[in-house]
Amino acid sequence: MDGNGRWAKSRGLPRTEGHRAGEDALFDVLEGALDIGLKWMSVYAFSTENWRRPGDEVRFLIGFNEDILLRRRDELHERDVRIRFVGRRDRRVPKRLIKNMDDAIELTKNNKAMTLTVAFNYGGRSEIVDAVRTLVADKVPAERISARSIASRLYDPQMPDPDLMIRTSGESRTSNFLLWQLAYSELYFTDVAWPDFRREHLYQAIAAYQERERRFGGVGE
């Protein structure tokens, strides 16, 4: 969900206003995704690298993400959306926020319409490192380490590999998002900044995806 800061700057607004505008984009896209029956959706809310941003912006992002969760979790629950989180729960993440995350997970755990995975304090490399650390802690012999054993120790082993990754605001890289899971995902890049992104842009991305041939390293039909 990229481009919030640049969107705000282009309008002479503080960067934080771009993040606020991004909330409307997120929930319009969510509603559109629910309307077409999308079963899994993952969003990159806060990365392990985002701690490097100015302190005021970091504090805003943490508080704003918590505020969205508190204001919107009942609405998502009513829409039968299951909420999940991936990322490190280290000392930098406030305990209050972790409790609110766990409360949202518990509240929505039996919902079936969609699983919304929020990547918070998340980094793809960190996830792989943590999976390897778990393998070592589990004393798995080197000869028994496989793609399956690593995948089973990722933050959410139940989450399927994404079919499609969408990145907004003209950036053409994955930026440490779901590095393991994106191995064979289709990538879609758009110049639309996230605050301007709406369900029709989601549908355009899915239509482009439907035109692609996925071979997973094999030969096409």
Coordinates of N, CA and C in Angstrom, one line a residue:
M1 N 0.9 -1.2 0.0 CA 0.0 0.0 0.0 C 0.9 1.2 0.0
D2 N 1.5 1.5 -1.2 CA 2.6 2.5 -1.2 C 2.1 3.8 -1.8
G3 N 2.8 4.9 -1.4 CA 2.6 6.2 -2.0 C 1.8 7.2 -1.1
N4 N 1.5 6.8 0.1 CA 0.8 7.7 1.0 C 1.5 9.1 1.2
G5 N 2.8 9.0 1.5 CA 3.5 10.2 1.8 C 3.7 11.1 0.6
R6 N 3.9 10.5 -0.6 CA 4.1 11.3 -1.8 C 2.7 11.9 -2.2
W7 N 1.6 11.1 -2.0 CA 0.3 11.6 -2.2 C 0.0 12.9 -1.4
A8 N 0.4 12.8 -0.1 CA 0.1 14.0 0.7 C 1.0 15.2 0.4
K9 N 2.3 14.9 0.1 CA 3.2 16.0 -0.3 C 2.8 16.7 -1.5
S10 N 2.3 16.0 -2.5 CA 1.8 16.6 -3.7 C 0.6 17.5 -3.5
R11 N 0.0 17.4 -2.4 CA -1.2 18.2 -2.1 C -0.9 19.2 -1.0
G12 N 0.4 19.3 -0.6 CA 0.8 20.3 0.4 C 0.4 19.9 1.8
L13 N 0.2 18.6 2.0 CA -0.3 18.1 3.3 C 0.8 17.3 4.1
P14 N 0.7 17.2 5.4 CA 1.6 16.3 6.1 C 1.5 14.9 5.7
R15 N 2.6 14.2 5.8 CA 2.6 12.8 5.4 C 1.5 11.9 6.1
T16 N 1.3 12.3 7.3 CA 0.3 11.5 8.1 C -1.1 11.6 7.4
E17 N -1.4 12.7 6.7 CA -2.7 12.8 6.0 C -2.8 11.8 4.9
G18 N -1.7 11.4 4.3 CA -1.7 10.4 3.3 C -2.0 9.0 3.9
H19 N -1.5 8.8 5.1 CA -1.9 7.5 5.7 C -3.4 7.5 6.1
R20 N -3.9 8.6 6.6 CA -5.3 8.7 6.9 C -6.2 8.4 5.6
A21 N -5.8 9.0 4.5 CA -6.5 8.8 3.2 C -6.4 7.3 2.8
G22 N -5.3 6.6 3.2 CA -5.1 5.2 2.8 C -6.2 4.3 3.5
E23 N -6.7 4.7 4.6 CA -7.8 3.9 5.2 C -9.0 3.8 4.3
D24 N -9.4 4.8 3.7 CA -10.6 4.8 2.8 C -10.3 3.8 1.6
A25 N -9.1 3.9 1.1 CA -8.7 3.0 0.0 C -8.7 1.6 0.5
L26 N -8.2 1.3 1.6 CA -8.2 -0.1 2.1 C -9.6 -0.7 2.2
F27 N -10.5 0.1 2.8 CA -11.8 -0.5 3.0 C -12.7 -0.5 1.8
D28 N -12.4 0.4 0.8 CA -13.1 0.2 -0.4 C -12.6 -1.0 -1.2
V29 N -11.3 -1.3 -1.2 CA -10.8 -2.4 -1.8 C -11.3 -3.7 -1.1
L30 N -11.3 -3.7 0.2 CA -11.8 -4.8 1.0 C -13.3 -5.1 0.6
E31 N -14.1 -4.1 0.5 CA -15.5 -4.3 0.1 C -15.6 -4.9 -1.3
G32 N -14.8 -4.4 -2.2 CA -14.8 -4.9 -3.5 C -14.3 -6.3 -3.6
A33 N -13.3 -6.6 -2.8 CA -12.8 -8.0 -2.8 C -13.9 -9.0 -2.2
L34 N -14.6 -8.6 -1.2 CA -15.6 -9.4 -0.6 C -16.8 -9.6 -1.7
D35 N -17.1 -8.5 -2.4 CA -18.1 -8.6 -3.4 C -17.8 -9.6 -4.5
I36 N -16.6 -9.8 -4.8 CA -16.2 -10.8 -5.9 C -15.8 -12.2 -5.4
G37 N -15.9 -12.3 -4.0 CA -15.6 -13.6 -3.4 C -14.1 -13.9 -3.2
L38 N -13.3 -12.9 -3.1 CA -11.8 -13.1 -2.9 C -11.7 -13.7 -1.5
K39 N -11.0 -14.9 -1.4 CA -10.9 -15.6 -0.1 C -9.8 -15.2 0.8
W40 N -8.7 -14.7 0.2 CA -7.5 -14.3 1.0 C -7.0 -13.0 0.5
M41 N -6.6 -12.1 1.4 CA -6.1 -10.8 1.0 C -5.1 -10.4 2.1
S42 N -3.9 -10.0 1.7 CA -2.8 -9.7 2.6 C -2.4 -8.2 2.3
V43 N -2.2 -7.5 3.4 CA -1.7 -6.1 3.2 C -0.5 -5.8 4.1
Y44 N 0.4 -5.0 3.5 CA 1.6 -4.6 4.2 C 1.4 -3.3 4.9
A45 N 1.2 -3.4 6.2 CA 0.8 -2.2 7.0 C 2.0 -1.5 7.6
F46 N 3.1 -2.3 8.0 CA 4.2 -1.7 8.7 C 5.4 -2.7 8.6
S47 N 6.5 -2.2 8.0 CA 7.6 -3.1 7.7 C 8.7 -3.0 8.8
T48 N 9.6 -4.0 8.9 CA 10.7 -3.9 9.8 C 11.6 -2.7 9.5
E49 N 11.5 -2.3 8.2 CA 12.4 -1.1 7.9 C 11.7 0.2 8.2
N50 N 10.4 0.2 8.4 CA 9.6 1.4 8.7 C 10.1 2.1 10.0
W51 N 10.7 1.3 10.9 CA 11.2 1.9 12.2 C 12.3 3.0 11.9
R52 N 12.8 3.0 10.7 CA 13.9 4.0 10.3 C 13.3 5.4 10.0
R53 N 11.9 5.5 9.9 CA 11.3 6.7 9.5 C 11.4 7.7 10.7
P54 N 11.1 9.0 10.5 CA 11.1 9.9 11.6 C 10.2 9.4 12.8
G55 N 10.6 9.7 14.0 CA 9.9 9.2 15.2 C 8.5 9.6 15.2
D56 N 8.2 10.8 14.8 CA 6.8 11.3 14.9 C 5.9 10.4 13.9
E57 N 6.5 10.1 12.7 CA 5.7 9.3 11.8 C 5.5 7.9 12.3
V58 N 6.6 7.3 12.9 CA 6.5 6.0 13.4 C 5.4 5.9 14.5
R59 N 5.4 6.8 15.4 CA 4.4 6.9 16.5 C 3.0 7.0 15.9
F60 N 2.9 7.8 14.9 CA 1.6 8.0 14.2 C 1.1 6.7 13.6
L61 N 2.0 6.0 12.9 CA 1.7 4.8 12.2 C 1.2 3.7 13.2
I62 N 2.0 3.6 14.3 CA 1.6 2.6 15.3 C 0.2 2.9 15.9
G63 N 0.0 4.1 16.3 CA -1.2 4.5 16.9 C -2.4 4.4 15.9
F64 N -2.1 4.8 14.6 CA -3.1 4.8 13.6 C -3.6 3.4 13.3
N65 N -2.6 2.5 13.1 CA -3.0 1.1 12.9 C -3.8 0.5 14.0
E66 N -3.4 0.8 15.2 CA -4.2 0.4 16.4 C -5.6 1.0 16.3
D67 N -5.7 2.2 16.0 CA -7.0 2.9 16.0 C -7.9 2.3 14.9
I68 N -7.3 2.0 13.7 CA -8.1 1.3 12.7 C -8.6 0.0 13.2
L69 N -7.8 -0.8 13.8 CA -8.1 -2.1 14.3 C -9.3 -2.0 15.3
L70 N -9.2 -1.0 16.2 CA -10.2 -0.9 17.2 C -11.6 -0.4 16.6
R71 N -11.5 0.5 15.7 CA -12.7 1.0 15.1 C -13.4 0.1 14.1
R72 N -12.6 -0.8 13.4 CA -13.1 -1.5 12.3 C -13.2 -3.0 12.5
R73 N -12.7 -3.5 13.6 CA -12.7 -5.0 13.8 C -14.1 -5.6 13.9
D74 N -15.0 -4.8 14.6 CA -16.4 -5.3 14.7 C -17.1 -5.3 13.3
E75 N -16.8 -4.3 12.5 CA -17.3 -4.2 11.2 C -16.8 -5.4 10.3
L76 N -15.6 -5.7 10.4 CA -15.0 -6.8 9.7 C -15.6 -8.1 10.2
H77 N -15.8 -8.2 11.5 CA -16.4 -9.4 12.0 C -17.8 -9.6 11.5
E78 N -18.6 -8.5 11.4 CA -19.9 -8.6 10.9 C -19.9 -9.0 9.4
R79 N -18.9 -8.7 8.7 CA -18.7 -9.1 7.3 C -18.1 -10.5 7.1
D80 N -17.9 -11.2 8.2 CA -17.5 -12.6 8.2 C -16.0 -12.7 7.8
V81 N -15.2 -11.6 8.1 CA -13.8 -11.6 7.8 C -12.9 -12.1 8.9
R82 N -12.1 -13.0 8.7 CA -11.1 -13.5 9.7 C -9.9 -12.6 9.6
I83 N -9.4 -12.1 10.7 CA -8.2 -11.2 10.8 C -7.1 -12.0 11.3
R84 N -5.9 -11.9 10.6 CA -4.7 -12.6 11.0 C -3.6 -11.5 10.9
F85 N -2.5 -11.8 11.7 CA -1.3 -10.9 11.6 C -0.1 -11.7 11.4
V86 N 0.9 -11.2 10.6 CA 2.2 -11.8 10.5 C 3.2 -10.7 10.8
G87 N 4.3 -11.1 11.4 CA 5.4 -10.2 11.7 C 6.0 -10.5 13.1
R88 N 7.1 -9.8 13.4 CA 7.7 -10.0 14.7 C 7.0 -9.3 15.8
R89 N 6.9 -10.0 16.9 CA 6.3 -9.3 18.1 C 7.4 -9.1 19.1
D90 N 8.3 -8.1 18.7 CA 9.4 -7.8 19.6 C 9.1 -6.7 20.5
R91 N 10.1 -6.2 21.3 CA 9.9 -5.2 22.3 C 9.5 -3.9 21.7
R92 N 9.7 -3.7 20.4 CA 9.3 -2.4 19.9 C 7.8 -2.2 19.7
V93 N 7.1 -3.3 19.6 CA 5.7 -3.3 19.4 C 5.0 -3.2 20.8
P94 N 4.2 -2.1 21.0 CA 3.6 -1.9 22.3 C 2.7 -3.2 22.7
K95 N 2.8 -3.5 24.0 CA 2.1 -4.7 24.5 C 0.6 -4.5 24.3
R96 N 0.1 -3.2 24.4 CA -1.3 -2.9 24.2 C -1.8 -3.3 22.8
L97 N -0.9 -3.0 21.9 CA -1.3 -3.3 20.5 C -1.3 -4.8 20.2
I98 N -0.4 -5.5 20.8 CA -0.3 -6.9 20.7 C -1.6 -7.6 21.2
K99 N -2.0 -7.0 22.4 CA -3.3 -7.5 23.0 C -4.5 -7.3 22.1
N100 N -4.5 -6.1 21.5 CA -5.6 -5.8 20.6 C -5.6 -6.7 19.3
M101 N -4.4 -7.0 18.9 CA -4.3 -7.9 17.7 C -4.8 -9.3 18.1
D102 N -4.4 -9.7 19.3 CA -4.9 -11.1 19.7 C -6.4 -11.1 19.9
D103 N -6.9 -10.0 20.5 CA -8.4 -9.9 20.6 C -9.1 -10.0 19.3
A104 N -8.6 -9.3 18.3 CA -9.2 -9.3 16.9 C -9.1 -10.7 16.3
I105 N -8.0 -11.4 16.5 CA -7.8 -12.8 16.1 C -8.8 -13.7 16.7
E106 N -9.0 -13.6 18.0 CA -9.9 -14.4 18.7 C -11.4 -14.1 18.3
L107 N -11.7 -12.9 18.2 CA -13.1 -12.5 17.8 C -13.5 -13.0 16.5
T108 N -12.5 -13.1 15.5 CA -12.9 -13.4 14.1 C -12.4 -14.8 13.7
K109 N -11.9 -15.6 14.6 CA -11.3 -16.8 14.2 C -12.1 -17.8 13.5
N110 N -13.4 -17.7 13.6 CA -14.3 -18.7 12.9 C -15.0 -18.2 11.7
N111 N -14.6 -17.0 11.3 CA -15.2 -16.3 10.1 C -14.7 -17.0 8.8
K112 N -15.5 -17.0 7.8 CA -15.3 -17.8 6.6 C -15.2 -17.0 5.3
A113 N -15.8 -15.8 5.2 CA -15.9 -15.1 3.9 C -14.5 -14.7 3.4
M114 N -13.6 -14.3 4.2 CA -12.3 -13.9 3.7 C -11.3 -13.9 4.9
T115 N -10.1 -14.2 4.6 CA -9.0 -14.1 5.6 C -8.2 -12.8 5.2
L116 N -8.2 -11.9 6.1 CA -7.4 -10.6 5.9 C -6.1 -10.8 6.8
T117 N -5.0 -10.9 6.1 CA -3.7 -11.0 6.8 C -3.0 -9.6 6.8
V118 N -2.7 -9.1 8.0 CA -2.1 -7.8 8.1 C -0.6 -8.0 8.5
A119 N 0.3 -7.6 7.6 CA 1.7 -7.7 7.9 C 2.2 -6.5 8.7
F120 N 2.5 -6.7 10.0 CA 2.9 -5.6 10.8 C 4.2 -5.9 11.5
N121 N 5.1 -4.9 11.5 CA 6.5 -5.2 11.9 C 7.0 -6.5 11.2
Y122 N 6.8 -6.5 9.9 CA 7.0 -7.6 9.1 C 8.2 -7.3 8.1
G123 N 9.0 -8.3 7.9 CA 10.0 -8.3 6.8 C 10.2 -9.7 6.3
G124 N 10.2 -9.9 5.0 CA 10.4 -11.2 4.4 C 11.6 -11.9 4.8
R125 N 12.7 -11.2 4.8 CA 14.0 -11.8 5.3 C 13.9 -12.2 6.7
S126 N 13.3 -11.4 7.6 CA 13.2 -11.7 9.0 C 12.4 -12.9 9.2
E127 N 11.3 -13.1 8.4 CA 10.5 -14.3 8.5 C 11.2 -15.5 8.2
I128 N 12.1 -15.5 7.1 CA 12.9 -16.7 6.8 C 13.9 -17.0 7.9
V129 N 14.6 -15.9 8.4 CA 15.5 -16.1 9.5 C 14.8 -16.7 10.7
D130 N 13.6 -16.2 11.0 CA 12.9 -16.8 12.2 C 12.5 -18.2 12.0
A131 N 12.2 -18.6 10.7 CA 11.9 -19.9 10.4 C 13.1 -20.8 10.6
V132 N 14.2 -20.4 10.1 CA 15.5 -21.2 10.3 C 15.8 -21.3 11.7
R133 N 15.7 -20.2 12.5 CA 16.0 -20.3 13.9 C 15.1 -21.3 14.6
T134 N 13.8 -21.4 14.2 CA 12.9 -22.4 14.8 C 13.4 -23.8 14.4
L135 N 13.8 -24.0 13.1 CA 14.4 -25.3 12.7 C 15.5 -25.7 13.6
V136 N 16.4 -24.8 13.9 CA 17.6 -25.1 14.8 C 17.1 -25.4 16.2
A137 N 16.1 -24.6 16.7 CA 15.6 -24.9 18.0 C 14.9 -26.2 18.1
D138 N 14.3 -26.6 17.0 CA 13.6 -27.9 16.9 C 14.6 -29.1 16.7
K139 N 15.9 -28.7 16.5 CA 17.0 -29.7 16.3 C 16.7 -30.6 15.1
V140 N 16.2 -30.0 14.0 CA 16.0 -30.7 12.8 C 17.3 -31.0 12.1
P141 N 17.6 -32.2 11.8 CA 18.9 -32.5 11.1 C 19.0 -31.9 9.7
A142 N 20.2 -31.5 9.3 CA 20.4 -30.8 8.1 C 19.8 -31.5 6.9
E143 N 19.9 -32.9 6.9 CA 19.4 -33.6 5.8 C 17.9 -33.7 5.7
R144 N 17.2 -33.3 6.8 CA 15.7 -33.3 6.8 C 15.1 -31.9 6.5
I145 N 16.0 -30.9 6.4 CA 15.5 -29.6 6.1 C 15.1 -29.5 4.6
S146 N 13.9 -29.1 4.4 CA 13.3 -29.0 3.0 C 12.5 -27.7 2.9
A147 N 12.0 -27.5 1.7 CA 11.1 -26.3 1.5 C 9.9 -26.5 2.4
R148 N 9.4 -27.7 2.5 CA 8.2 -27.9 3.3 C 8.5 -27.6 4.8
S149 N 9.6 -28.1 5.3 CA 9.9 -27.9 6.7 C 10.1 -26.4 7.0
I150 N 10.6 -25.6 6.1 CA 10.8 -24.2 6.3 C 9.4 -23.5 6.2
A151 N 8.6 -23.9 5.2 CA 7.3 -23.3 5.0 C 6.4 -23.5 6.2
S152 N 6.6 -24.7 6.9 CA 5.7 -25.0 8.0 C 6.1 -24.2 9.3
R153 N 7.2 -23.4 9.2 CA 7.7 -22.6 10.3 C 7.6 -21.1 10.0
L154 N 7.0 -20.8 8.9 CA 6.7 -19.4 8.6 C 5.7 -18.8 9.6
Y155 N 5.5 -17.5 9.6 CA 4.6 -16.9 10.6 C 3.2 -17.4 10.5
D156 N 2.7 -17.7 9.4 CA 1.3 -18.3 9.2 C 1.4 -19.4 8.2
P157 N 1.7 -20.6 8.6 CA 1.8 -21.7 7.6 C 0.5 -22.0 6.9
Q158 N -0.6 -21.6 7.4 CA -1.9 -21.8 6.7 C -2.1 -20.9 5.6
M159 N -1.4 -19.8 5.5 CA -1.6 -18.8 4.4 C -1.1 -19.4 3.1
P160 N -2.0 -19.4 2.1 CA -1.5 -19.9 0.8 C -0.6 -18.9 0.1
D161 N 0.3 -19.4 -0.8 CA 1.1 -18.5 -1.5 C 0.2 -17.6 -2.4
P162 N 0.5 -16.3 -2.4 CA -0.4 -15.4 -3.2 C -0.3 -15.7 -4.7
D163 N -1.5 -15.6 -5.3 CA -1.5 -15.7 -6.8 C -1.1 -14.4 -7.4
L164 N -1.4 -13.3 -6.8 CA -1.1 -12.0 -7.3 C -0.7 -11.0 -6.3
M165 N 0.4 -10.3 -6.6 CA 0.9 -9.2 -5.7 C 0.7 -7.9 -6.4
I166 N 0.0 -6.9 -5.8 CA -0.2 -5.6 -6.4 C 0.6 -4.6 -5.6
R167 N 1.4 -3.8 -6.3 CA 2.1 -2.7 -5.7 C 1.7 -1.4 -6.4
T168 N 1.4 -0.4 -5.5 CA 0.9 0.9 -6.0 C 2.1 1.9 -6.1
S169 N 1.7 3.1 -6.7 CA 2.6 4.3 -6.7 C 3.8 4.2 -7.5
G170 N 3.8 3.4 -8.5 CA 4.9 3.4 -9.5 C 6.2 2.7 -9.1
E171 N 6.2 2.0 -7.9 CA 7.4 1.3 -7.5 C 7.3 -0.1 -8.1
S172 N 8.5 -0.6 -8.6 CA 8.6 -1.9 -9.3 C 9.5 -2.8 -8.5
R173 N 9.2 -3.1 -7.3 CA 10.0 -4.0 -6.5 C 9.1 -4.6 -5.4
T174 N 9.5 -5.7 -4.8 CA 8.7 -6.3 -3.7 C 9.0 -5.8 -2.4
S175 N 10.1 -5.1 -2.1 CA 10.4 -4.4 -0.9 C 10.2 -5.3 0.3
N176 N 10.8 -6.5 0.3 CA 10.9 -7.4 1.4 C 9.5 -7.9 1.9
F177 N 8.6 -8.0 1.0 CA 7.3 -8.5 1.3 C 7.1 -9.9 0.9
L178 N 6.8 -10.8 1.8 CA 6.5 -12.2 1.5 C 7.5 -12.9 0.5
L179 N 8.7 -12.7 0.8 CA 9.8 -13.2 -0.1 C 9.7 -14.7 -0.4
W180 N 9.4 -15.5 0.6 CA 9.3 -16.9 0.4 C 8.0 -17.2 -0.4
Q181 N 6.9 -16.6 0.0 CA 5.6 -16.9 -0.6 C 5.4 -16.4 -2.0
L182 N 6.2 -15.4 -2.4 CA 6.0 -14.8 -3.7 C 6.8 -15.4 -4.9
A183 N 7.4 -16.6 -4.6 CA 8.3 -17.2 -5.5 C 7.7 -17.3 -6.9
Y184 N 6.4 -17.7 -7.0 CA 5.7 -17.9 -8.3 C 4.5 -17.0 -8.4
S185 N 4.4 -16.0 -7.6 CA 3.2 -15.1 -7.7 C 3.4 -14.2 -9.0
E186 N 2.3 -13.8 -9.5 CA 2.2 -12.8 -10.6 C 2.3 -11.4 -9.9
L187 N 3.2 -10.5 -10.5 CA 3.4 -9.2 -10.0 C 2.7 -8.2 -10.9
Y188 N 2.1 -7.2 -10.2 CA 1.3 -6.2 -10.9 C 1.7 -4.8 -10.3
F189 N 2.2 -3.9 -11.1 CA 2.6 -2.6 -10.7 C 1.8 -1.5 -11.3
T190 N 1.4 -0.6 -10.5 CA 0.5 0.5 -11.0 C 1.0 1.8 -10.5
D191 N 0.9 2.9 -11.3 CA 1.3 4.2 -10.9 C 0.3 4.9 -10.0
V192 N -0.8 4.3 -9.7 CA -1.9 4.9 -8.8 C -1.3 4.8 -7.4
A193 N -1.3 6.0 -6.7 CA -0.9 6.0 -5.3 C -2.0 5.4 -4.5
W194 N -1.6 4.8 -3.4 CA -2.5 4.0 -2.6 C -3.7 4.8 -2.2
P195 N -3.6 6.0 -1.7 CA -4.8 6.7 -1.3 C -5.9 6.9 -2.4
D196 N -5.5 6.8 -3.7 CA -6.4 6.9 -4.8 C -6.8 5.5 -5.3
F197 N -6.3 4.5 -4.7 CA -6.6 3.1 -5.2 C -8.0 2.7 -4.7
R198 N -8.8 2.1 -5.6 CA -10.1 1.7 -5.3 C -10.4 0.3 -5.9
R199 N -11.6 -0.2 -5.6 CA -11.9 -1.5 -6.0 C -11.8 -1.7 -7.6
E200 N -12.1 -0.6 -8.3 CA -12.0 -0.8 -9.8 C -10.5 -1.0 -10.2
H201 N -9.6 -0.5 -9.4 CA -8.2 -0.8 -9.7 C -7.8 -2.2 -9.4
L202 N -8.4 -2.7 -8.3 CA -8.2 -4.1 -7.9 C -8.8 -5.0 -9.1
Y203 N -9.9 -4.6 -9.6 CA -10.5 -5.5 -10.7 C -9.6 -5.4 -11.9
Q204 N -9.1 -4.2 -12.2 CA -8.2 -4.1 -13.4 C -7.0 -5.0 -13.2
A205 N -6.4 -5.1 -12.0 CA -5.3 -5.9 -11.7 C -5.6 -7.4 -11.9
I206 N -6.8 -7.8 -11.4 CA -7.2 -9.2 -11.5 C -7.5 -9.5 -13.0
A207 N -8.1 -8.6 -13.7 CA -8.3 -8.9 -15.2 C -6.9 -9.1 -15.9
A208 N -5.9 -8.3 -15.5 CA -4.6 -8.4 -16.1 C -4.0 -9.8 -15.7
Y209 N -4.2 -10.2 -14.5 CA -3.8 -11.5 -14.0 C -4.4 -12.6 -14.8
Q210 N -5.7 -12.5 -15.1 CA -6.4 -13.5 -15.8 C -5.9 -13.7 -17.2
E211 N -5.2 -12.8 -17.8 CA -4.7 -12.9 -19.1 C -3.3 -13.6 -19.1
R212 N -2.7 -13.8 -18.0 CA -1.4 -14.4 -17.9 C -1.4 -15.9 -17.9
E213 N -0.4 -16.5 -18.4 CA -0.2 -18.0 -18.3 C 0.8 -18.3 -17.2
R214 N 0.3 -19.1 -16.3 CA 1.2 -19.5 -15.1 C 1.8 -20.9 -15.4
R215 N 3.1 -20.9 -15.4 CA 3.7 -22.2 -15.8 C 4.5 -22.8 -14.6
F216 N 4.8 -22.1 -13.6 CA 5.5 -22.6 -12.4 C 6.8 -23.3 -12.8
G217 N 7.5 -22.8 -13.7 CA 8.8 -23.4 -14.1 C 8.6 -24.5 -15.2
G218 N 7.4 -24.8 -15.5 CA 7.2 -25.9 -16.5 C 7.0 -25.3 -17.9
V219 N 6.3 -26.0 -18.8 CA 6.0 -25.6 -20.2 C 4.5 -25.4 -20.3
G220 N 4.2 -24.3 -21.0 CA 2.8 -24.0 -21.1 C 2.0 -24.9 -22.0
E221 N 0.7 -24.9 -21.9 CA -0.1 -25.8 -22.7 C -0.1 -25.4 -24.2

